C-alpha atoms as a PDB file:
ATOM      1  CA  MET A   1    -192.616   0.832 -47.570  1.00  0.00           C
ATOM      2  CA  THR A   2    -193.901   0.698 -44.022  1.00  0.00           C
ATOM      3  CA  ASN A   3    -192.721  -0.728 -40.710  1.00  0.00           C
ATOM      4  CA  GLN A   4    -195.665  -2.661 -39.318  1.00  0.00           C
ATOM      5  CA  ILE A   5    -196.002  -4.131 -35.841  1.00  0.00           C
ATOM      6  CA  ASN A   6    -198.979  -6.188 -34.565  1.00  0.00           C
ATOM      7  CA  LEU A   7    -201.108  -5.577 -37.609  1.00  0.00           C
ATOM      8  CA  VAL A   8    -204.052  -7.404 -39.075  1.00  0.00           C
ATOM      9  CA  LYS A   9    -204.411  -6.410 -42.708  1.00  0.00           C
ATOM     10  CA  ILE A  10    -206.865  -7.911 -45.173  1.00  0.00           C
ATOM     11  CA  PRO A  11    -206.586  -7.937 -48.293  1.00  0.00           C
ATOM     12  CA  PHE A  12    -204.224  -5.812 -50.289  1.00  0.00           C
ATOM     13  CA  ILE A  13    -202.904  -6.605 -53.742  1.00  0.00           C
ATOM     14  CA  PHE A  14    -199.257  -5.595 -53.314  1.00  0.00           C
ATOM     15  CA  SER A  15    -197.458  -4.874 -50.021  1.00  0.00           C
ATOM     16  CA  GLU A  16    -193.890  -4.052 -49.024  1.00  0.00           C
ATOM     17  CA  TYR A  17    -192.674  -3.644 -45.435  1.00  0.00           C
ATOM     18  CA  GLU A  18    -189.427  -2.985 -43.581  1.00  0.00           C
ATOM     19  CA  ASN A  19    -190.495  -5.467 -40.826  1.00  0.00           C
ATOM     20  CA  PHE A  20    -193.804  -7.214 -40.306  1.00  0.00           C
ATOM     21  CA  GLN A  21    -195.469  -8.835 -37.299  1.00  0.00           C
ATOM     22  CA  GLY A  22    -199.085  -9.924 -37.236  1.00  0.00           C
ATOM     23  CA  MET A  23    -201.521 -11.360 -39.760  1.00  0.00           C
ATOM     24  CA  ASP A  24    -201.453 -10.362 -43.426  1.00  0.00           C
ATOM     25  CA  VAL A  25    -203.454 -11.301 -46.519  1.00  0.00           C
ATOM     26  CA  ASN A  26    -202.219 -10.215 -49.949  1.00  0.00           C
ATOM     27  CA  LEU A  27    -203.756 -11.156 -53.255  1.00  0.00           C
ATOM     28  CA  ILE A  28    -200.566 -10.956 -55.382  1.00  0.00           C
ATOM     29  CA  TYR A  29    -197.293 -10.023 -53.619  1.00  0.00           C
ATOM     30  CA  LYS A  30    -195.749  -9.443 -50.197  1.00  0.00           C
ATOM     31  CA  GLY A  31    -192.177  -8.228 -49.723  1.00  0.00           C
ATOM     32  CA  VAL A  32    -190.377  -7.708 -46.406  1.00  0.00           C
ATOM     33  CA  LYS A  33    -186.930  -6.102 -46.239  1.00  0.00           C
ATOM     34  CA  ARG A  34    -186.017  -7.574 -42.832  1.00  0.00           C
ATOM     35  CA  ASP A  35    -188.081  -9.935 -40.623  1.00  0.00           C
ATOM     36  CA  SER A  36    -191.619 -11.309 -40.925  1.00  0.00           C
ATOM     37  CA  ASN A  37    -193.389 -12.965 -37.989  1.00  0.00           C
ATOM     38  CA  GLY A  38    -196.943 -14.229 -37.847  1.00  0.00           C
ATOM     39  CA  VAL A  39    -199.526 -15.577 -40.265  1.00  0.00           C
ATOM     40  CA  ASN A  40    -199.111 -14.704 -43.942  1.00  0.00           C
ATOM     41  CA  LEU A  41    -201.489 -15.594 -46.771  1.00  0.00           C
ATOM     42  CA  THR A  42    -200.271 -14.483 -50.189  1.00  0.00           C
ATOM     43  CA  GLY A  43    -201.809 -15.288 -53.580  1.00  0.00           C
ATOM     44  CA  PHE A  44    -198.675 -15.497 -55.712  1.00  0.00           C
ATOM     45  CA  VAL A  45    -195.261 -14.442 -54.330  1.00  0.00           C
ATOM     46  CA  LYS A  46    -193.850 -13.769 -50.848  1.00  0.00           C
ATOM     47  CA  GLU A  47    -190.235 -12.619 -50.423  1.00  0.00           C
ATOM     48  CA  VAL A  48    -188.495 -12.000 -47.092  1.00  0.00           C
ATOM     49  CA  LYS A  49    -184.931 -10.685 -47.113  1.00  0.00           C
ATOM     50  CA  GLY A  50    -184.434 -11.406 -43.380  1.00  0.00           C
ATOM     51  CA  ASN A  51    -185.917 -14.094 -41.120  1.00  0.00           C
ATOM     52  CA  SER A  52    -189.428 -15.553 -41.127  1.00  0.00           C
ATOM     53  CA  GLU A  53    -191.249 -17.172 -38.205  1.00  0.00           C
ATOM     54  CA  GLY A  54    -194.818 -18.396 -38.247  1.00  0.00           C
ATOM     55  CA  PHE A  55    -197.316 -19.852 -40.679  1.00  0.00           C
ATOM     56  CA  ASP A  56    -197.097 -18.998 -44.376  1.00  0.00           C
ATOM     57  CA  VAL A  57    -199.400 -19.991 -47.228  1.00  0.00           C
ATOM     58  CA  THR A  58    -198.320 -18.788 -50.668  1.00  0.00           C
ATOM     59  CA  GLY A  59    -199.879 -19.605 -54.035  1.00  0.00           C
ATOM     60  CA  VAL A  60    -196.825 -19.885 -56.272  1.00  0.00           C
ATOM     61  CA  TYR A  61    -193.421 -18.943 -54.762  1.00  0.00           C
ATOM     62  CA  ASN A  62    -192.193 -18.370 -51.195  1.00  0.00           C
ATOM     63  CA  ARG A  63    -188.605 -17.148 -50.613  1.00  0.00           C
ATOM     64  CA  VAL A  64    -186.940 -16.469 -47.246  1.00  0.00           C
ATOM     65  CA  GLU A  65    -183.293 -15.480 -47.502  1.00  0.00           C
ATOM     66  CA  GLY A  66    -182.623 -15.649 -43.753  1.00  0.00           C
ATOM     67  CA  ILE A  67    -183.674 -18.159 -41.106  1.00  0.00           C
ATOM     68  CA  SER A  68    -187.071 -19.863 -41.363  1.00  0.00           C
ATOM     69  CA  LYS A  69    -189.049 -21.293 -38.466  1.00  0.00           C
ATOM     70  CA  GLY A  70    -192.591 -22.677 -38.565  1.00  0.00           C
ATOM     71  CA  VAL A  71    -194.731 -23.943 -41.423  1.00  0.00           C
ATOM     72  CA  SER A  72    -194.534 -22.930 -45.071  1.00  0.00           C
ATOM     73  CA  LEU A  73    -197.116 -24.209 -47.565  1.00  0.00           C
ATOM     74  CA  THR A  74    -196.581 -23.157 -51.166  1.00  0.00           C
ATOM     75  CA  GLY A  75    -198.206 -24.124 -54.457  1.00  0.00           C
ATOM     76  CA  PHE A  76    -195.019 -24.630 -56.441  1.00  0.00           C
ATOM     77  CA  VAL A  77    -191.629 -23.537 -55.006  1.00  0.00           C
ATOM     78  CA  ASN A  78    -190.414 -22.968 -51.397  1.00  0.00           C
ATOM     79  CA  TYR A  79    -186.925 -21.607 -50.627  1.00  0.00           C
ATOM     80  CA  SER A  80    -185.250 -20.924 -47.273  1.00  0.00           C
ATOM     81  CA  GLY A  81    -181.719 -19.743 -46.628  1.00  0.00           C
ATOM     82  CA  GLU A  82    -181.323 -21.487 -43.258  1.00  0.00           C
ATOM     83  CA  VAL A  83    -183.106 -23.463 -40.540  1.00  0.00           C
ATOM     84  CA  ASP A  84    -181.786 -23.581 -36.981  1.00  0.00           C
ATOM     85  CA  ASP A  85    -184.893 -24.760 -35.080  1.00  0.00           C
ATOM     86  CA  PHE A  86    -187.748 -26.380 -37.000  1.00  0.00           C
ATOM     87  CA  LEU A  87    -189.446 -26.002 -40.392  1.00  0.00           C
ATOM     88  CA  ILE A  88    -192.182 -27.867 -42.219  1.00  0.00           C
ATOM     89  CA  GLN A  89    -192.196 -27.146 -45.956  1.00  0.00           C
ATOM     90  CA  TYR A  90    -194.744 -28.281 -48.540  1.00  0.00           C
ATOM     91  CA  ALA A  91    -194.535 -27.385 -52.222  1.00  0.00           C
ATOM     92  CA  THR A  92    -195.876 -29.270 -55.194  1.00  0.00           C
ATOM     93  CA  LEU A  93    -192.667 -28.971 -57.194  1.00  0.00           C
ATOM     94  CA  LYS A  94    -189.635 -28.006 -55.102  1.00  0.00           C
ATOM     95  CA  ASN A  95    -188.604 -27.298 -51.506  1.00  0.00           C
ATOM     96  CA  GLU A  96    -185.090 -26.027 -50.775  1.00  0.00           C
ATOM     97  CA  VAL A  97    -183.170 -25.167 -47.634  1.00  0.00           C
ATOM     98  CA  LYS A  98    -179.662 -23.901 -48.298  1.00  0.00           C
ATOM     99  CA  GLU A  99    -178.218 -24.534 -44.801  1.00  0.00           C
ATOM    100  CA  VAL A 100    -179.554 -26.531 -41.890  1.00  0.00           C
ATOM    101  CA  SER A 101    -178.244 -26.745 -38.324  1.00  0.00           C
ATOM    102  CA  GLU A 102    -177.457 -30.206 -36.993  1.00  0.00           C
ATOM    103  CA  TYR A 103    -179.871 -29.399 -34.130  1.00  0.00           C
ATOM    104  CA  ALA A 104    -182.815 -28.497 -36.397  1.00  0.00           C
ATOM    105  CA  PHE A 105    -185.861 -30.516 -37.427  1.00  0.00           C
ATOM    106  CA  VAL A 106    -186.963 -30.148 -41.071  1.00  0.00           C
ATOM    107  CA  LEU A 107    -189.788 -31.965 -42.874  1.00  0.00           C
ATOM    108  CA  GLN A 108    -190.080 -31.344 -46.605  1.00  0.00           C
ATOM    109  CA  ILE A 109    -192.931 -32.710 -48.736  1.00  0.00           C
ATOM    110  CA  GLY A 110    -192.893 -32.216 -52.505  1.00  0.00           C
ATOM    111  CA  LEU A 111    -191.781 -33.733 -55.773  1.00  0.00           C
ATOM    112  CA  TRP A 112    -188.161 -32.529 -55.311  1.00  0.00           C
ATOM    113  CA  ASN A 113    -186.631 -31.641 -51.944  1.00  0.00           C
ATOM    114  CA  LYS A 114    -183.173 -30.203 -51.351  1.00  0.00           C
ATOM    115  CA  LEU A 115    -181.702 -29.865 -47.855  1.00  0.00           C
ATOM    116  CA  GLY A 116    -178.148 -28.521 -47.946  1.00  0.00           C
ATOM    117  CA  GLU A 117    -176.437 -30.748 -50.519  1.00  0.00           C
ATOM    118  CA  ARG A 118    -178.901 -33.627 -50.085  1.00  0.00           C
ATOM    119  CA  TYR A 119    -181.692 -34.177 -52.605  1.00  0.00           C
ATOM    120  CA  TRP A 120    -184.680 -36.416 -51.915  1.00  0.00           C
ATOM    121  CA  PRO A 121    -187.975 -36.941 -53.773  1.00  0.00           C
ATOM    122  CA  ILE A 122    -191.447 -36.859 -52.156  1.00  0.00           C
ATOM    123  CA  ILE A 123    -190.519 -36.686 -48.401  1.00  0.00           C
ATOM    124  CA  ASN A 124    -187.274 -35.487 -46.830  1.00  0.00           C
ATOM    125  CA  ILE A 125    -186.787 -35.551 -43.036  1.00  0.00           C
ATOM    126  CA  HIS A 126    -183.845 -34.150 -41.089  1.00  0.00           C
ATOM    127  CA  GLY A 127    -183.428 -34.305 -37.310  1.00  0.00           C
ATOM    128  CA  ILE A 128    -186.114 -36.849 -36.501  1.00  0.00           C
ATOM    129  CA  LYS A 129    -184.483 -37.358 -33.086  1.00  0.00           C
ATOM    130  CA  LYS A 130    -185.263 -33.711 -32.296  1.00  0.00           C
ATOM    131  CA  ILE A 131    -189.046 -34.194 -32.382  1.00  0.00           C
ATOM    132  CA  SER A 132    -189.300 -35.471 -28.816  1.00  0.00           C
ATOM    133  CA  LYS A 133    -187.244 -32.481 -27.604  1.00  0.00           C
ATOM    134  CA  LEU A 134    -189.519 -30.046 -29.480  1.00  0.00           C
ATOM    135  CA  VAL A 135    -192.649 -31.669 -28.021  1.00  0.00           C
ATOM    136  CA  LYS A 136    -191.215 -31.564 -24.468  1.00  0.00           C
ATOM    137  CA  GLU A 137    -190.224 -27.918 -24.829  1.00  0.00           C
ATOM    138  CA  THR A 138    -193.636 -26.972 -26.209  1.00  0.00           C
ATOM    139  CA  PHE A 139    -195.580 -28.752 -23.446  1.00  0.00           C
ATOM    140  CA  GLY A 140    -193.165 -27.358 -20.857  1.00  0.00           C
ATOM    141  CA  LYS A 141    -193.933 -23.816 -22.062  1.00  0.00           C
ATOM    142  CA  ILE A 142    -197.692 -24.487 -22.018  1.00  0.00           C
ATOM    143  CA  LYS A 143    -197.454 -25.947 -18.499  1.00  0.00           C
ATOM    144  CA  LYS A 144    -195.451 -22.961 -17.247  1.00  0.00           C
ATOM    145  CA  HIS A 145    -197.904 -20.505 -18.813  1.00  0.00           C
ATOM    146  CA  LEU A 146    -200.894 -22.266 -17.228  1.00  0.00           C
ATOM    147  CA  GLU A 147    -199.213 -22.431 -13.806  1.00  0.00           C
ATOM    148  CA  GLU A 148    -198.453 -18.691 -13.954  1.00  0.00           C
ATOM    149  CA  LYS A 149    -202.037 -17.954 -14.982  1.00  0.00           C
ATOM    150  CA  LEU A 150    -203.408 -20.048 -12.111  1.00  0.00           C
ATOM    151  CA  ARG A 151    -201.119 -18.242  -9.622  1.00  0.00           C
ATOM    152  CA  ARG A 152    -202.360 -14.847 -10.881  1.00  0.00           C
ATOM    153  CA  ASP A 153    -205.992 -15.987 -10.744  1.00  0.00           C
ATOM    154  CA  ASP A 154    -205.786 -17.422  -7.223  1.00  0.00           C
ATOM    155  CA  TYR A 155    -209.266 -18.187  -5.987  1.00  0.00           C
END
């Protein structure tokens, strides 16, 4: 078990970490005891005991016991303990989020979708009114970053 920060690792068959941040490719399994942030590509199973933020692609089963944020694409089953910001889940068979904040945006696409106590086939959307806020915040951050960069690079 290792504690990895800002790592690009390609490809290992089986990996376990205390925390992970960066990009990771695993052929069979990835396990993280606490938090995972970044881009994760896993052939079969990814399990995160803490929170997960970023972009995940998993072949068979993706499980995050803590808070999920970002995009999670899984071949068969996607599970998240909680969403408090935004999450897009795709799984052929089942997507599940145990708890969702009233301020969160969640899009689930799959045969069977469960969000809290609500079940819905094919497409399940929660917090559609939050999309405009997310877009404004994102473009606001981009604008601020560009303005700072221009100030530093004064010609």
